GROMACS .gro file of N, CA and C in nm:
model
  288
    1UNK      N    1  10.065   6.747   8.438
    1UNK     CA    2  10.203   6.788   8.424
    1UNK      C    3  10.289   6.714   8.525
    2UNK      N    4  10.385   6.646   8.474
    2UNK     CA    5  10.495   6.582   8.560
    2UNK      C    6  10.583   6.701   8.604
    3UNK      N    7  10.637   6.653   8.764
    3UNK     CA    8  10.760   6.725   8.791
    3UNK      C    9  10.887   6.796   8.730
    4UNK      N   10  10.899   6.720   8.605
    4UNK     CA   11  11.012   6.765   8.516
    4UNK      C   12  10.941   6.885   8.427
    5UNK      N   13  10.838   6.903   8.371
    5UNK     CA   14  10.781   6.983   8.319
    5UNK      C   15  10.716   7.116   8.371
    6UNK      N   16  10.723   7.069   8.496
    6UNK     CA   17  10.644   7.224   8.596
    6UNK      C   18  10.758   7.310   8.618
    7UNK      N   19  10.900   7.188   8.629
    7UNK     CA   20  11.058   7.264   8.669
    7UNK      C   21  11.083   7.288   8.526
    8UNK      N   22  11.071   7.266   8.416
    8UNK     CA   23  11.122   7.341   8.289
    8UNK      C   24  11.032   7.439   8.285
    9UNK      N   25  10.917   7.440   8.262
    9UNK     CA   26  10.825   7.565   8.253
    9UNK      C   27  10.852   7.665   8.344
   10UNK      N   28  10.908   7.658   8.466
   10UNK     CA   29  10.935   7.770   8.553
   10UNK      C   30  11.056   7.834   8.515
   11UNK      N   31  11.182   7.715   8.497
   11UNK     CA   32  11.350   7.744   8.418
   11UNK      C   33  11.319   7.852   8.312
   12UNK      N   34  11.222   7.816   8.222
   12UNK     CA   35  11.203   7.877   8.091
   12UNK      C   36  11.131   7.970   8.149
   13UNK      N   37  11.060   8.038   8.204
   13UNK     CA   38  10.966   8.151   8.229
   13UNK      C   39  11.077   8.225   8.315
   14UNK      N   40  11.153   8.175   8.366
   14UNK     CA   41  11.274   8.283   8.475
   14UNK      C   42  11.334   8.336   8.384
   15UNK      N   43  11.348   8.233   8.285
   15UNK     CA   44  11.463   8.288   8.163
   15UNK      C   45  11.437   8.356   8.105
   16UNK      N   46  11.356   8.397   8.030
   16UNK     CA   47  11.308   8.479   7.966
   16UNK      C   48  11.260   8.664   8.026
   17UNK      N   49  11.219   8.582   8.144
   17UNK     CA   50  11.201   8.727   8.223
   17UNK      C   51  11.323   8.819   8.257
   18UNK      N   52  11.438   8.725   8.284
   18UNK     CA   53  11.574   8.785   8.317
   18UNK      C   54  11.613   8.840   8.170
   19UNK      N   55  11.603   8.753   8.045
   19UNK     CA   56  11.655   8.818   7.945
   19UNK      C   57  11.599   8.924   7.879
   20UNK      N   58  11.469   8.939   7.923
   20UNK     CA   59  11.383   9.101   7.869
   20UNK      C   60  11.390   9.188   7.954
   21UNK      N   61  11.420   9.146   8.085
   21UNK     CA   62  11.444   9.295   8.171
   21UNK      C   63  11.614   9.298   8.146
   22UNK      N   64  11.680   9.207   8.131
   22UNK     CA   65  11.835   9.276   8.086
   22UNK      C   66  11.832   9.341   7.955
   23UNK      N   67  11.735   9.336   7.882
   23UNK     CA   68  11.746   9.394   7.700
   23UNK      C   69  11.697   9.468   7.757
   24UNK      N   70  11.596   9.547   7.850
   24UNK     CA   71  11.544   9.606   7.875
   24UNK      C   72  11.646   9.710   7.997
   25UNK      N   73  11.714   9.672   8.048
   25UNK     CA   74  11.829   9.785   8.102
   25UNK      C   75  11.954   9.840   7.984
   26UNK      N   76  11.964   9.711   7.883
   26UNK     CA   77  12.058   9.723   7.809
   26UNK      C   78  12.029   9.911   7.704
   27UNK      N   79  11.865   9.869   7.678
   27UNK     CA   80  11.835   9.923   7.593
   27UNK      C   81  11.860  10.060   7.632
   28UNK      N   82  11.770  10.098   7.802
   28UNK     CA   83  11.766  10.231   7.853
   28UNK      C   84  11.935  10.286   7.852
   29UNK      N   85  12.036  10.202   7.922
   29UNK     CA   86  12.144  10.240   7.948
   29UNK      C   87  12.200  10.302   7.807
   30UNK      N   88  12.167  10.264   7.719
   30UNK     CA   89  12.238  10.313   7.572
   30UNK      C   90  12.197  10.457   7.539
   31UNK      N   91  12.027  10.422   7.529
   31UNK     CA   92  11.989  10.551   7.499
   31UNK      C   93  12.007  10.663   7.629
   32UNK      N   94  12.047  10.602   7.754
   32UNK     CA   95  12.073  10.723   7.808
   32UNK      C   96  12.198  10.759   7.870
   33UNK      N   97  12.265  10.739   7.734
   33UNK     CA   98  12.402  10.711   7.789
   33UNK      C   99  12.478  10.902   7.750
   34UNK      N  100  12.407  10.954   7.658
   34UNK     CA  101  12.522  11.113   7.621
   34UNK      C  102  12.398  11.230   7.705
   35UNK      N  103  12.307  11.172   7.801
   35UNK     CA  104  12.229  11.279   7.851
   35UNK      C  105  12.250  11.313   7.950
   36UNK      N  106  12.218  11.488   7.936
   36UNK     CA  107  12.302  11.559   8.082
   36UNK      C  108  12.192  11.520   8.188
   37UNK      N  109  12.303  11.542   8.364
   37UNK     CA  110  12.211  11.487   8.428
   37UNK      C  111  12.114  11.575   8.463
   38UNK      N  112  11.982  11.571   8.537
   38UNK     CA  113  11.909  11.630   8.514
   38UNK      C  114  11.877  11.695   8.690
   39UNK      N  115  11.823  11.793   8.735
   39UNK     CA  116  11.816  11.896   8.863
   39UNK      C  117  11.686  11.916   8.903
   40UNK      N  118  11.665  11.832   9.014
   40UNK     CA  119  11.525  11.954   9.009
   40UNK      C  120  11.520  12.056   9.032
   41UNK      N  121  11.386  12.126   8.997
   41UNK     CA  122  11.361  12.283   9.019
   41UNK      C  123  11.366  12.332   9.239
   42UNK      N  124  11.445  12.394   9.204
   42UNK     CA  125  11.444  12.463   9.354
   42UNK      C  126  11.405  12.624   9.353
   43UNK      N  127  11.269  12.618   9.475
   43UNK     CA  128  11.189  12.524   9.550
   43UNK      C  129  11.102  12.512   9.440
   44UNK      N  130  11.086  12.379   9.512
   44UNK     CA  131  10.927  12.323   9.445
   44UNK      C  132  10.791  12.375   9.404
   45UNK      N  133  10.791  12.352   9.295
   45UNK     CA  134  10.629  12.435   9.244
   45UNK      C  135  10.552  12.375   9.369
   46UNK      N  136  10.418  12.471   9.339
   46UNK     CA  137  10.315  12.448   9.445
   46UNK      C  138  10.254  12.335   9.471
   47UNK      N  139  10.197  12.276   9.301
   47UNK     CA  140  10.185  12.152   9.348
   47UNK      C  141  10.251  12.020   9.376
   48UNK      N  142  10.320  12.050   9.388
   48UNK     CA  143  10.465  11.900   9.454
   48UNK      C  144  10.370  11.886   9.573
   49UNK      N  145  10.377  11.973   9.666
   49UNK     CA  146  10.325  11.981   9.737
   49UNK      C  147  10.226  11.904   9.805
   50UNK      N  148  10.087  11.951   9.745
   50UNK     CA  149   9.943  11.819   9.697
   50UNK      C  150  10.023  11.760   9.642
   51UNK      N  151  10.071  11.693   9.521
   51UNK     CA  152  10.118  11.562   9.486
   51UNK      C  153  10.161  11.498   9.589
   52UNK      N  154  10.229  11.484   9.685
   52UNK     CA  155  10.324  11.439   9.762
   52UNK      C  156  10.277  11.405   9.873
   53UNK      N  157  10.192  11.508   9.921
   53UNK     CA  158  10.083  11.480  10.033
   53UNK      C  159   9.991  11.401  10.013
   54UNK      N  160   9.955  11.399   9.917
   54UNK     CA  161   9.824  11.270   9.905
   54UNK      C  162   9.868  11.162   9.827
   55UNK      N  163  10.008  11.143   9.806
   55UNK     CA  164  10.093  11.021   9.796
   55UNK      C  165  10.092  10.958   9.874
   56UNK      N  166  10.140  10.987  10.003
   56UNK     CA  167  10.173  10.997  10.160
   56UNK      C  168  10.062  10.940  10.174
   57UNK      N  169   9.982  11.022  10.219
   57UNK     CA  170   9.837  11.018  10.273
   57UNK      C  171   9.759  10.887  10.209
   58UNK      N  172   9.760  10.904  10.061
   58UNK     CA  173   9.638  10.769  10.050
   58UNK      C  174   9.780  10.621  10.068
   59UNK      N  175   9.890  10.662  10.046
   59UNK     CA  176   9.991  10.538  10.046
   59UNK      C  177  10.014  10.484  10.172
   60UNK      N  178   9.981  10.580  10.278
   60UNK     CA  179   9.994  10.515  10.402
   60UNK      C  180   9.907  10.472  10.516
   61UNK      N  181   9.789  10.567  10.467
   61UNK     CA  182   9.690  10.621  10.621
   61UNK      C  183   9.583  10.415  10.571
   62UNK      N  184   9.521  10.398  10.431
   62UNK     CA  185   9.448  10.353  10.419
   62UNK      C  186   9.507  10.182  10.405
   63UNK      N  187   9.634  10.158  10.388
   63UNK     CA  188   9.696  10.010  10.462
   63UNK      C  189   9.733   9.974  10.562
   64UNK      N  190   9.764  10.133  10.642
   64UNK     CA  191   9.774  10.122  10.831
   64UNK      C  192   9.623  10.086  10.851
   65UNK      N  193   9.540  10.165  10.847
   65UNK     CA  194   9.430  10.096  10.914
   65UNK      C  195   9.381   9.998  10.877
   66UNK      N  196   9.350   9.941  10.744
   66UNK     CA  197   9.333   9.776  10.672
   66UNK      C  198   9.393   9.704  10.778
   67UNK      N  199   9.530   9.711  10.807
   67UNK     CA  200   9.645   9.616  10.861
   67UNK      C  201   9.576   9.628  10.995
   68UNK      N  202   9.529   9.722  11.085
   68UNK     CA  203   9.550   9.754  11.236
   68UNK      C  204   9.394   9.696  11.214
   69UNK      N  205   9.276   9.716  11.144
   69UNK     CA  206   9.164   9.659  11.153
   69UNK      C  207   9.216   9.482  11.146
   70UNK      N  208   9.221   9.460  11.026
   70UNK     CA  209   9.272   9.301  11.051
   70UNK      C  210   9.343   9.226  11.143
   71UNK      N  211   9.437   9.299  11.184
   71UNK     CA  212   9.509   9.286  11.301
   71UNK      C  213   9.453   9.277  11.443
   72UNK      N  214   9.399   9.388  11.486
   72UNK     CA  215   9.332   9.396  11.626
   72UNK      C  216   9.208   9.385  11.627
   73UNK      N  217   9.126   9.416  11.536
   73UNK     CA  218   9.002   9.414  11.514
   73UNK      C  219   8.963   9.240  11.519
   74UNK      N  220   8.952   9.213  11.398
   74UNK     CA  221   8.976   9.049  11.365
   74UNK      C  222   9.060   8.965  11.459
   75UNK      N  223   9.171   9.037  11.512
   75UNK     CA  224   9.233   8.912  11.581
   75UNK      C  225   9.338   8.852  11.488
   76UNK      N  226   9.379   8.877  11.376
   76UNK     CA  227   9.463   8.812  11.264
   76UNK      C  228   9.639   8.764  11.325
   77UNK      N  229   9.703   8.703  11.422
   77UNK     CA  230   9.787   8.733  11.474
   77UNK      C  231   9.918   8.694  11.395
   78UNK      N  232   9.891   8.637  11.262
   78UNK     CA  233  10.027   8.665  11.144
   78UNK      C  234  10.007   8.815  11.101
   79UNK      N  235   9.902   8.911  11.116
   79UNK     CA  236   9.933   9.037  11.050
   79UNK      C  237  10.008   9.137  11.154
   80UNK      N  238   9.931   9.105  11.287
   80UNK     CA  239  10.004   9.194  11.422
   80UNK      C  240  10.166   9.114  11.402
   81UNK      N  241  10.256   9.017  11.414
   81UNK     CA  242  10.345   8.969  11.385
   81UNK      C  243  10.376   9.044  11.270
   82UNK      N  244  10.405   9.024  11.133
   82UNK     CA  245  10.398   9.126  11.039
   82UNK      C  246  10.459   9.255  11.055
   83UNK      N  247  10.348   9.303  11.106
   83UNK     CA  248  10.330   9.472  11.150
   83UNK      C  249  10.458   9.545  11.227
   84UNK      N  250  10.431   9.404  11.327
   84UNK     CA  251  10.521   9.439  11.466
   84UNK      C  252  10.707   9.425  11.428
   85UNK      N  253  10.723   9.314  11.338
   85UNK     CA  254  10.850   9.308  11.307
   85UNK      C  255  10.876   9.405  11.201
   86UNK      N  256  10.809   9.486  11.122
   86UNK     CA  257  10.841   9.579  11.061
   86UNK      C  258  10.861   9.700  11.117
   87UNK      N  259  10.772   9.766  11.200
   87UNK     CA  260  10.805   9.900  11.309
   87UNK      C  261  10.900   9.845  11.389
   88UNK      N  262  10.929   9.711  11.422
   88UNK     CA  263  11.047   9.713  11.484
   88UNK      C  264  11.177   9.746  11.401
   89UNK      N  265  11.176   9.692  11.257
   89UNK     CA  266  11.284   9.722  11.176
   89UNK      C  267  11.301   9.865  11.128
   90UNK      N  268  11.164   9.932  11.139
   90UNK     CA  269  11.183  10.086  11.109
   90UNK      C  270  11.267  10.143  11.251
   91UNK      N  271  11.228  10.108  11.357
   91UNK     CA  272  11.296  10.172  11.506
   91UNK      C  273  11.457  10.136  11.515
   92UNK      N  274  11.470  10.019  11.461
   92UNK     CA  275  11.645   9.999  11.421
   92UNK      C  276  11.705  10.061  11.333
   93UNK      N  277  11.643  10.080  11.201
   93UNK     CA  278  11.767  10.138  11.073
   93UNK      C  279  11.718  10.276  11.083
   94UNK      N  280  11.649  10.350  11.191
   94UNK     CA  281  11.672  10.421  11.262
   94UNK      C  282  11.782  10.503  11.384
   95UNK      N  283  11.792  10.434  11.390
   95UNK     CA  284  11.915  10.412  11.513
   95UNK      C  285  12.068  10.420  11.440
   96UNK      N  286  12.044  10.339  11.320
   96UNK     CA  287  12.197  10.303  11.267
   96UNK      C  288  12.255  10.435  11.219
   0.00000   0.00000   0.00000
């Protein structure tokens, strides 16, 4: 594949992706265009609860330690970098 062909094949694959996720907002926005808005239930059934907690729990506990093993364990010092500029960005838009 020549240069001109790797840059049309990508042109054409952007394009298409932009035009099925816009038919694809077009579509939702229509059909949900005369529906009332919707409330959640207050308070929360019991299990929100478990749902939510072991959202949490497996969404966070088991890529902190992946990351902090690779990181300090291994020595990986693009993942400690990584890591570090992100808890730093959590400790700022914190602040704001």
């Amino acid at each position: 594949m020549t240069s001109l062909n790797i840059n049309l094949y990508l042109f054409l694959e952007n394009l298409l992706f932009f035009l099925i996720a816009t038919l694809f907002i077009v579509v939702v926005n229509w059909g949900w265009k005369n529906t009332k808005p919707y409330t959640l239930p207050l308070p929360f059934p019991g299990w929100y609860k478990i749902w939510f907690g072991s959202v949490i729990l497996l969404g966070v506990v088991p890529p902190l330690v992946v990351i902090l093993l690779w990181g300090v364990w291994w020595g990986d010092r693009t993942v400690l970098t990584v890591l570090g500029w992100y808890l730093y960005r959590i400790r700022v838009a914190n602040h704001l």
